[in-house]
Short mmCIF file of C-alpha atoms in Angstrom, two decimals:
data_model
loop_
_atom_site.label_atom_id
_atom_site.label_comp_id
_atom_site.label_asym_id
_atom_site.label_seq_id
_atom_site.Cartn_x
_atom_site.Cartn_y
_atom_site.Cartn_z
CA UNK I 266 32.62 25.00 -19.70
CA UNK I 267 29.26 23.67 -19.04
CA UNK I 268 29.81 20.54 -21.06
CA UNK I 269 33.35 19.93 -19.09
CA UNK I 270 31.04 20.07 -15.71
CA UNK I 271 28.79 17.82 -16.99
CA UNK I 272 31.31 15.48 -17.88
CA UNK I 273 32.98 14.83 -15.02
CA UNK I 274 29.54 15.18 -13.04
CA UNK I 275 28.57 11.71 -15.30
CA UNK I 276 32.02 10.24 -15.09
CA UNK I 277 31.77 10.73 -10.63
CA UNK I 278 28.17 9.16 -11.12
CA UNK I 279 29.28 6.18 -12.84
CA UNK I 280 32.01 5.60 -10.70
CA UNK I 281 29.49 5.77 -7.73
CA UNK I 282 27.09 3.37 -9.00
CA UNK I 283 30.13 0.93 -9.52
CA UNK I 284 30.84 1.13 -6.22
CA UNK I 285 28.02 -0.64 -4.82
CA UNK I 286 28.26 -3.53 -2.69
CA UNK I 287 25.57 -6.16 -4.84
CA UNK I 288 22.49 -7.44 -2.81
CA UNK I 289 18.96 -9.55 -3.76
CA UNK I 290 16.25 -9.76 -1.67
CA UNK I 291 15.61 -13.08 -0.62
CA UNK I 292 12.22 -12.89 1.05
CA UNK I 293 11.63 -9.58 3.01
CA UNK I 294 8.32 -9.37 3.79
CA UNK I 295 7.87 -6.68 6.48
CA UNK I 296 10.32 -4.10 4.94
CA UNK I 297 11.72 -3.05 2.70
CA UNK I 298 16.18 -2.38 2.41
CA UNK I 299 17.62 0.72 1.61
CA UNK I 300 20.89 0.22 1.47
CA UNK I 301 24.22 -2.04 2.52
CA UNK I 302 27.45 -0.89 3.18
CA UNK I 303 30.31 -2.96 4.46
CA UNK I 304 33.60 -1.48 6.11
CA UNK I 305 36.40 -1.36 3.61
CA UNK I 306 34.76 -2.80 1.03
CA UNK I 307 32.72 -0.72 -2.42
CA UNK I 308 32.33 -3.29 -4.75
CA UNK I 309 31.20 -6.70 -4.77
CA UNK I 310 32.54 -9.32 -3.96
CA UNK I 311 33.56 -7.84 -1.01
CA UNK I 312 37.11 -9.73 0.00
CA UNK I 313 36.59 -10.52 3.81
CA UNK I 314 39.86 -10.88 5.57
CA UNK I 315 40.51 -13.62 7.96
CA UNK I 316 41.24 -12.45 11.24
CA UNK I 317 39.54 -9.51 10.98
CA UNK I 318 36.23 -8.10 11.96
CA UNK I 319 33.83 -6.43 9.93
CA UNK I 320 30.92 -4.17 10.35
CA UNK I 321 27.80 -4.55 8.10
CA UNK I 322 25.67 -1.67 8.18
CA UNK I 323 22.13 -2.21 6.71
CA UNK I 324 19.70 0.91 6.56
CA UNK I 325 16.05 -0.45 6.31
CA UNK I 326 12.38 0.53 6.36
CA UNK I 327 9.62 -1.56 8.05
CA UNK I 328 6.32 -1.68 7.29
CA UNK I 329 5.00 -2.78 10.25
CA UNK I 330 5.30 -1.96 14.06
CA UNK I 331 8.04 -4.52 15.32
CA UNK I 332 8.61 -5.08 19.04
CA UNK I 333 11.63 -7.14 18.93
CA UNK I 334 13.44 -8.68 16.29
CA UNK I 335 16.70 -11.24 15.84
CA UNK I 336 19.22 -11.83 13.21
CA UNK I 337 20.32 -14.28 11.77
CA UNK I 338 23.86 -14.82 8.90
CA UNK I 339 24.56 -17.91 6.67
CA UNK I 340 26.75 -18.70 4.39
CA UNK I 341 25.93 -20.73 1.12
CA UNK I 342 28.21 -22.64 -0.37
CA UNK I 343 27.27 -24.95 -3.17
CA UNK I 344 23.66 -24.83 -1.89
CA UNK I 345 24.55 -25.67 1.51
CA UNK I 346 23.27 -23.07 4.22
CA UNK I 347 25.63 -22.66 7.26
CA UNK I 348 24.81 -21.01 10.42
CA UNK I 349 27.80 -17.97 10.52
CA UNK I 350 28.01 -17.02 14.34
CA UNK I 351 27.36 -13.19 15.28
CA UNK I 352 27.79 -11.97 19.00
CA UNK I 353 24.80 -10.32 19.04
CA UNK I 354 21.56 -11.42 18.00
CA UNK I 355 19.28 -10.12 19.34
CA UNK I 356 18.74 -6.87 16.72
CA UNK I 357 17.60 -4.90 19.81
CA UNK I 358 21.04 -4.58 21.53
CA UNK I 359 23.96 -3.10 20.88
CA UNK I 360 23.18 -2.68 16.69
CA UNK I 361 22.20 0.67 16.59
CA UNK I 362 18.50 0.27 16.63
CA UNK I 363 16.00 0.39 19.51
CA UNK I 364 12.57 -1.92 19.55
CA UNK I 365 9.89 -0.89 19.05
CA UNK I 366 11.04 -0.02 15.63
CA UNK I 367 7.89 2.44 14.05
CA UNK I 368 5.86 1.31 10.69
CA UNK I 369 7.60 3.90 7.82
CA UNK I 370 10.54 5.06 9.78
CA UNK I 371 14.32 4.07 8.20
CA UNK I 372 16.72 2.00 10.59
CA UNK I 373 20.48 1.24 10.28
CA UNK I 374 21.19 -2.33 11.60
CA UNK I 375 24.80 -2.49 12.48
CA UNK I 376 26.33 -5.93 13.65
CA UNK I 377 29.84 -7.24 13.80
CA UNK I 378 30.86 -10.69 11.49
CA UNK I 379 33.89 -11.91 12.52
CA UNK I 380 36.41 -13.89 10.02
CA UNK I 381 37.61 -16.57 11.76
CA UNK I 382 41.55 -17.80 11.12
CA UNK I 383 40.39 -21.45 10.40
CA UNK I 384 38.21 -20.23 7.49
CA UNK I 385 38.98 -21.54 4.19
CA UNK I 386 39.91 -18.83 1.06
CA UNK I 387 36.34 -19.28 -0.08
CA UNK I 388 33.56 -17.32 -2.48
CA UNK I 389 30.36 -17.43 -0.61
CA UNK I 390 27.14 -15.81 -0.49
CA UNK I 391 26.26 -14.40 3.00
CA UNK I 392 22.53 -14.44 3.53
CA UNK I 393 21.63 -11.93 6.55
CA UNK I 394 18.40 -11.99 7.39
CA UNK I 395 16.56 -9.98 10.16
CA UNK I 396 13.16 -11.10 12.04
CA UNK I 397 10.48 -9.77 13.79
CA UNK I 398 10.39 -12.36 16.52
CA UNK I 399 6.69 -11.83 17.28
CA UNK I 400 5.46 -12.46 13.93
CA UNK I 401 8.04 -15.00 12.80
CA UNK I 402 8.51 -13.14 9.56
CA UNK I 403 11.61 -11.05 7.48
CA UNK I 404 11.77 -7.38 8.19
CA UNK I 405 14.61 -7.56 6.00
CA UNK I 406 16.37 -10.65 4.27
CA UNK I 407 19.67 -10.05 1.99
CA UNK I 408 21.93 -12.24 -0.02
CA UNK I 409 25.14 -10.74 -1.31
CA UNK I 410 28.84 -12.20 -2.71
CA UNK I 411 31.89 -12.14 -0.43
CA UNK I 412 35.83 -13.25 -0.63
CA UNK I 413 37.05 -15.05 2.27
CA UNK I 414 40.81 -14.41 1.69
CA UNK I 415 44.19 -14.62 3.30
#
C-alpha cells in the first residue's frame, strides 16, 4: 500500500513540474522572481488568443526598498524588440502591489496584456520587465515563449 501512495505521489509531482510556464532571467538585478503564472495557460508556450485578454501574475522578492516602479513588455521576434502596449504601467496602480515595496518581502505583480485582432499567428518571446524608477534598474526582468494564435 505504501509503495501504491508513493507512486502516484511521484506520478502528481511530475505532472506538476510539467506544468510550468518556462521563464529566464534576463537581467534582474534588484530581485529576485518566484514564480509566473499566466491565466489558462500550464505549459509553455503558452498559446495567447487573439482577442482576448490575459492576466500575468508574477510573484517576486526585492532586495531593495523601492518607492515606485514601471513596467515595461516586448516582444522579440527574430531579434527584434517591440514595445507590446499594457494599460497600466505604472507597477504602483491597479497591479496588486503598493509602493513602497519592503527589501525581503514577496509581491505578486498582476497586469493585463491584451491580444490584439490584427496580430499575426506568431511564436514570440515576451520579455516583461519591471523597474524601480528611482534607481533605473530591474527589480525583476523575465523572458518566456508564447503562441499568438487564432
Amino acid at each position: 500500500m505504501k509503495l501504491y501512495s508513493f507512486l502516484i505521489l511521484a506520478g502528481v509531482a511530475i505532472s506538476i513540474a510539467h506544468c510550468k510556464i518556462s521563464i529566464k532571467d534576463c537581467g534582474s538585478k534588484c530581485g529576485k522572481i518566484d514564480s509566473i503564472a499566466v491565466t489558462d495557460c500550464n505549459t509553455s508556450p503558452c498559446k495567447l488568443n487573439k482577442g482576448e485578454t490575459y492576466t500575468f501574475n508574477v510573484t517576486f522578492t526585492p532586495n531593495v526598498a523601492v518607492n515606485a516602479a514601471k513596467s515595461f513588455v516586448y516582444g522579440i521576434l527574430d531579434g527584434l524588440k517591440v514595445p507590446f502596449p499594457i494599460s497600466q504601467p505604472n507597477a504602483c496602480v491597479d497591479s496588486n502591489i503598493n509602493c513602497p515595496m519592503s527589501k525581503g518581502t514577496s509581491y505578486t505583480y498582476s497586469a493585463k496584456l491584451p491580444i490584439k485582432s490584427l496580430y499575426p499567428d506568431v511564436k514570440v518571446v515576451v520579455e516583461w520587465n519591471l523597474e524601480d524608477t528611482e534607481k533605473n534598474e530591474s527589480i525583476f526582468c523575465l523572458l518566456t515563449p508564447v503562441e499568438i494564435v487564432g
